[in-house]
Short mmCIF file of C-alpha atoms and ligand atoms in Angstrom, two decimals:
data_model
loop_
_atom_site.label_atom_id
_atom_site.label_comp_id
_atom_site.label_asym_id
_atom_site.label_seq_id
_atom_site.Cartn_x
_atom_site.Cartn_y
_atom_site.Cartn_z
CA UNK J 20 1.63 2.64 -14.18
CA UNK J 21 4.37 0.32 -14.38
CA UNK J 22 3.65 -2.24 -17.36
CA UNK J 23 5.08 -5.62 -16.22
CA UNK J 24 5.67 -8.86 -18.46
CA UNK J 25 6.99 -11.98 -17.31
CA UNK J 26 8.73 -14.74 -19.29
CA UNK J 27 7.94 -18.46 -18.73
CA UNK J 28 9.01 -21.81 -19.99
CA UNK J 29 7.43 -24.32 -17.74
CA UNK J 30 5.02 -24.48 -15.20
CA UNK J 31 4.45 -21.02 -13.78
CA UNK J 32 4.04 -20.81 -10.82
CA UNK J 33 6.14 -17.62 -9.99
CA UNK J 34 3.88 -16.17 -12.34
CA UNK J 35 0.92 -17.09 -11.37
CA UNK J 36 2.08 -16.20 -7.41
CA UNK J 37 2.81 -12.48 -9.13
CA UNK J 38 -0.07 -12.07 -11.34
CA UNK J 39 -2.63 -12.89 -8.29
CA UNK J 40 -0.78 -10.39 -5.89
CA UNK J 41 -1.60 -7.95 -8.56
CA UNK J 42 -4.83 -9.10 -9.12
CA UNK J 43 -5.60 -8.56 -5.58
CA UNK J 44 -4.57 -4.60 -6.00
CA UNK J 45 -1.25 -5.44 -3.69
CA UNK J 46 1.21 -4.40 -6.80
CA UNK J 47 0.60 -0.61 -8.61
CA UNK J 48 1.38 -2.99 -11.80
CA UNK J 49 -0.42 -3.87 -14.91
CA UNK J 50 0.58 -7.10 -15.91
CA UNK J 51 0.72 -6.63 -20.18
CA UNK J 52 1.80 -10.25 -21.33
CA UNK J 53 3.04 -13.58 -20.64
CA UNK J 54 5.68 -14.72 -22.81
CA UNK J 55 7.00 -18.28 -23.20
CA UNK J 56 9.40 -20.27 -25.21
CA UNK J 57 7.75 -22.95 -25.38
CA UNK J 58 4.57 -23.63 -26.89
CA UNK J 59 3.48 -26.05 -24.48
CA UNK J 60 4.06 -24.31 -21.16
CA UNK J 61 1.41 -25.06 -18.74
CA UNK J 62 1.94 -21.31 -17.48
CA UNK J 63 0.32 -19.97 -20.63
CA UNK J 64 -2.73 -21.41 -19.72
CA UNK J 65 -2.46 -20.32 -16.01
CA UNK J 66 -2.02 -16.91 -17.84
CA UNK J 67 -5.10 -16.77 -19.82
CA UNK J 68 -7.23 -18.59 -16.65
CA UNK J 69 -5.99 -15.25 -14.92
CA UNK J 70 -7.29 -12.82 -18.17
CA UNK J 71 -3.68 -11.87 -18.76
CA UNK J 72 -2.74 -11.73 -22.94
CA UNK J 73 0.01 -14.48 -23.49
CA UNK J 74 2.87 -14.90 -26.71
CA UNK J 75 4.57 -17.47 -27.79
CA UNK J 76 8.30 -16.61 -29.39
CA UNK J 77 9.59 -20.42 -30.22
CA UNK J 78 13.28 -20.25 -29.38
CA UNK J 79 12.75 -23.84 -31.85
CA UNK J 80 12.42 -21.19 -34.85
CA UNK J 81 15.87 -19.34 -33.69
CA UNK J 82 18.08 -22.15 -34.25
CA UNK J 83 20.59 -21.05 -31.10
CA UNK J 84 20.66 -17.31 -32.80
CA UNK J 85 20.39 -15.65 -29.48
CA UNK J 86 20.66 -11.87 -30.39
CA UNK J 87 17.76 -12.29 -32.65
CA UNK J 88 15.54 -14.42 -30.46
CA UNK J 89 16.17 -11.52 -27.75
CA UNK J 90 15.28 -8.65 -30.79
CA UNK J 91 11.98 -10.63 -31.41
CA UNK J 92 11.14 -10.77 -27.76
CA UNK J 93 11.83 -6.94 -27.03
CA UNK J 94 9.34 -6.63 -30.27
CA UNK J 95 6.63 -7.97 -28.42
CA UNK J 96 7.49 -6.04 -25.05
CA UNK J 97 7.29 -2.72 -27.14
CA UNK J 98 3.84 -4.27 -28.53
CA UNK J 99 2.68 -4.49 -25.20
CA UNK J 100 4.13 -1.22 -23.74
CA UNK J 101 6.61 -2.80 -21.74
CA UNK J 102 9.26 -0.43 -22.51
CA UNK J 103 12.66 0.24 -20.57
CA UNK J 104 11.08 3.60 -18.97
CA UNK J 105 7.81 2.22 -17.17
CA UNK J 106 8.09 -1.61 -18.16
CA UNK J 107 9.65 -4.38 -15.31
CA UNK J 108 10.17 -7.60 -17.14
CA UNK J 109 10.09 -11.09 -15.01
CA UNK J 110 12.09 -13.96 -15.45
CA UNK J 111 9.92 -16.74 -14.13
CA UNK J 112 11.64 -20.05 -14.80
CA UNK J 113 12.19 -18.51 -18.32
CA UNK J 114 15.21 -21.39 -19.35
CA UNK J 115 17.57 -19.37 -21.76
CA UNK J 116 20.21 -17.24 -21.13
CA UNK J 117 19.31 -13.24 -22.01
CA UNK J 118 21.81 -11.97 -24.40
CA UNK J 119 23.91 -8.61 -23.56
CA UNK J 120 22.13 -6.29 -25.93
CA UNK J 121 18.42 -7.11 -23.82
CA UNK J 122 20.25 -6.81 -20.59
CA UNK J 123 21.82 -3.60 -21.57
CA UNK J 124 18.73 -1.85 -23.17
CA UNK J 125 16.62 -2.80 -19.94
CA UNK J 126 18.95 -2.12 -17.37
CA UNK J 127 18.17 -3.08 -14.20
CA UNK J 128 14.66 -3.73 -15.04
CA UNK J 129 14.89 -7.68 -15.71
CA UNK J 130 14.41 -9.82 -12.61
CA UNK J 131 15.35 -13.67 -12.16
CA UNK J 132 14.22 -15.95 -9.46
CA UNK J 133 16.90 -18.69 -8.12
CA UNK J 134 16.32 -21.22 -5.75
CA UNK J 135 19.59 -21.15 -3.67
CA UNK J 136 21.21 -18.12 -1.52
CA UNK J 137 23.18 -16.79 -4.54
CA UNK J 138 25.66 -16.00 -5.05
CA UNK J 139 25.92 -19.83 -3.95
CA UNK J 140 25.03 -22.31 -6.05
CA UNK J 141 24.19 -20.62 -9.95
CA UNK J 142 23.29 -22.84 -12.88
CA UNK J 143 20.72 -25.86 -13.04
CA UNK J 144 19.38 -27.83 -10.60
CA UNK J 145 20.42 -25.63 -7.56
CA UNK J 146 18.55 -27.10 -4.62
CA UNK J 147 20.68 -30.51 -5.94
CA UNK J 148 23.77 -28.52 -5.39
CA UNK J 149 22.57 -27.61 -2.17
CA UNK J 150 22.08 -30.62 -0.71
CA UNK J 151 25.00 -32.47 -2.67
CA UNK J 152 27.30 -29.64 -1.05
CA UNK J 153 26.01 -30.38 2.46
CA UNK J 154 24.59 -27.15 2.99
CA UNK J 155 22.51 -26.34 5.97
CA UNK J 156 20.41 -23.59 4.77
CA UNK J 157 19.46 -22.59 0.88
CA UNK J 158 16.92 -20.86 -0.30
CA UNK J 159 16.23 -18.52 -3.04
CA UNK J 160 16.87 -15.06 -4.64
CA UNK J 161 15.42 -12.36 -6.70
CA UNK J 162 18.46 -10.10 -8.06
CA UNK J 163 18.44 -7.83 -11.37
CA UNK J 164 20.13 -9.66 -13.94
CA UNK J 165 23.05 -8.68 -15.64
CA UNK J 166 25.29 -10.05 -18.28
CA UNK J 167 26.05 -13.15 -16.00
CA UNK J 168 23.91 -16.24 -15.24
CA UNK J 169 22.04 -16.17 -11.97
CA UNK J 170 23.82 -12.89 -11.23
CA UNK J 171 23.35 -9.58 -10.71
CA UNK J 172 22.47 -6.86 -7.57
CA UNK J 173 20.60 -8.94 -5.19
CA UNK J 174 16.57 -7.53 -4.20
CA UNK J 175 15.48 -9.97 -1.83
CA UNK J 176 16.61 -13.06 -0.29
CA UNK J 177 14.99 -16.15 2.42
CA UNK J 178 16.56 -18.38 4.04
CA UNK J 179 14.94 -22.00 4.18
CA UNK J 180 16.57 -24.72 6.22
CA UNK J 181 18.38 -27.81 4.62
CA UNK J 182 16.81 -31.11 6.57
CA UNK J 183 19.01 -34.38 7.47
CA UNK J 184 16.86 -36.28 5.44
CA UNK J 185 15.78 -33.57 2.55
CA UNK J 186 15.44 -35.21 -1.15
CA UNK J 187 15.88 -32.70 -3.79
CA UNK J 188 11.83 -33.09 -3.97
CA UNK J 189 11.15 -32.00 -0.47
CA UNK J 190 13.59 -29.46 -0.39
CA UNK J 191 12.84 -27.86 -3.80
CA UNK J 192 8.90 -27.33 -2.53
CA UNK J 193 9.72 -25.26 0.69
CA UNK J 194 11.91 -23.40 -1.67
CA UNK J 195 9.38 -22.72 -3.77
CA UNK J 196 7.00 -21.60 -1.10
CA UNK J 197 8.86 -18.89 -0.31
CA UNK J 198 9.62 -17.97 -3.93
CA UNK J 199 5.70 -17.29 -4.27
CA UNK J 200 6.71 -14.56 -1.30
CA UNK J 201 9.35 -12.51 -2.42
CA UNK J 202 9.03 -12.57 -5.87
CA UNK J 203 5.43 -10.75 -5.62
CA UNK J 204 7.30 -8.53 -3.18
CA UNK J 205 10.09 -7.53 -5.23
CA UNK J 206 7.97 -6.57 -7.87
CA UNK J 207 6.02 -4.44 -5.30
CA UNK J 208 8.89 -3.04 -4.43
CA UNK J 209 9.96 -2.03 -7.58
CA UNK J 210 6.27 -0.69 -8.61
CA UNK J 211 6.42 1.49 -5.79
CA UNK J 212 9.58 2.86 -6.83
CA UNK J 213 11.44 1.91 -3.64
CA UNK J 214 14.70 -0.10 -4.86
CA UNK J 215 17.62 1.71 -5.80
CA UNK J 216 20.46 -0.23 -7.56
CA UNK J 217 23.75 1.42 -6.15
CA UNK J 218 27.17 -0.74 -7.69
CA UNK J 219 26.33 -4.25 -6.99
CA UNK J 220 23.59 -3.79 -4.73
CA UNK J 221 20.09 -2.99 -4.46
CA UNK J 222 18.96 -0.50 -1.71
CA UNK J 223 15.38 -0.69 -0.04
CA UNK J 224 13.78 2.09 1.14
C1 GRF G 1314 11.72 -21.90 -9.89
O1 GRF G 1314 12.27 -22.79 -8.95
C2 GRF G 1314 12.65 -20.75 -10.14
O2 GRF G 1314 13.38 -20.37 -9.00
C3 GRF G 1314 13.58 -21.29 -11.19
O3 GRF G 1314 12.76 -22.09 -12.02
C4 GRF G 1314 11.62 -22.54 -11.28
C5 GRF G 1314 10.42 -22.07 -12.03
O4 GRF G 1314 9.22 -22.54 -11.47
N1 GRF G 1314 14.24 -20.22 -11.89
P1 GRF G 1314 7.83 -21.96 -11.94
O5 GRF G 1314 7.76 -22.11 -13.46
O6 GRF G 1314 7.77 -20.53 -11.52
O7 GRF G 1314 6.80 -22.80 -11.27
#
């Protein structure tokens, strides 16, 4: 079965949104760790709530050396089985940038969630840029990642509309609604061995 871990830094709620999917049998997955950056993340508790093991790998102790933060985290992934022939790993709100050597040795099995319509507004604070660029519809993404930020072949996308009077509050939450829906289905989707990356884009089916 595939052997899924998913990276944190914050909150979690992506993760949590994946790990009850698969607690609920809807995802051939078994969800091996929970890894964050940070210490304090309020997912790691989710994590453990939900019986799933959790690490910590303090980027604090790297000192901005990110090819061997990445080795150390791909140390714990083969710990946990999550290897690049059955393992799926899950960026959920995971806030560093994935050096080449991880993105190459797990080729297109590293996922990223981004709340806009990429390839539209990349980077931080995206449902700002939305609404500071007057757009009438955002939403959010799961893609593969590749060597670029917030980029790579796209899985799923929805499509949320932008309101006249939207704050970056209001619009950031229906965002993140449907983020709790396609990132659980992505996953599935990938468990059941049904997306095919072809050049720069991911076939279903
Ligand atoms: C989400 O909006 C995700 O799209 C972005 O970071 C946020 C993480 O939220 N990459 P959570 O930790 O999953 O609650």
């Amino acid at each position: 079965m595939l052997n899924l871990a998913i990276l944190i830094s914050g909150r979690g709620s992506n993760m949590e949104a994946i790990l009850k999917t698969i607690r609920k049998k809807k995802i051939p997955a078994n969800p091996a760790v929970v890894i964050s950056n940070k210490p304090d993340a309020k997912g790691l508790r989710i994590a453990k709530k939900l019986g799933v093991k959790t690490e910590v790998v303090d980027s604090q102790d790297f000192k901005g050396d990110r090819a061997e933060y990445d080795k150390k985290i791909i140390k714990v992934l083969e710990k946990y089985g999550v290897t690049p022939e059955n393992g799926l790993v899950c960026l959920a709100g995971f806030m560093r940038i994935i050096s080449p050597e991880f993105i190459r040795k797990y080729k297109n099995r590293i996922m990223n969630i981004h709340p806009a319509l990429l390839p539209a507004y990349p980077g931080l604070h995206a449902q700002k840029q939305a609404l500071e660029g007057g757009a009438k519809y955002s939403g959010c993404t799961v893609h593969f990642a590749d060597e670029k930020v917030d980029h790579g072949p796209i899985i799923l996308q929805s499509i949320v509309n932008v309101k006249d009077d939207d704050t970056e509050q209001s619009l950031s939450k229906r965002i993140l609604a449907q983020e709790h829906k396609i990132y659980p289905e992505a996953v599935r989707l990938f468990a059941l061995g049904k997306l095919k990356v072809v050049g720069k884009r991911t076939k279903l089916g």
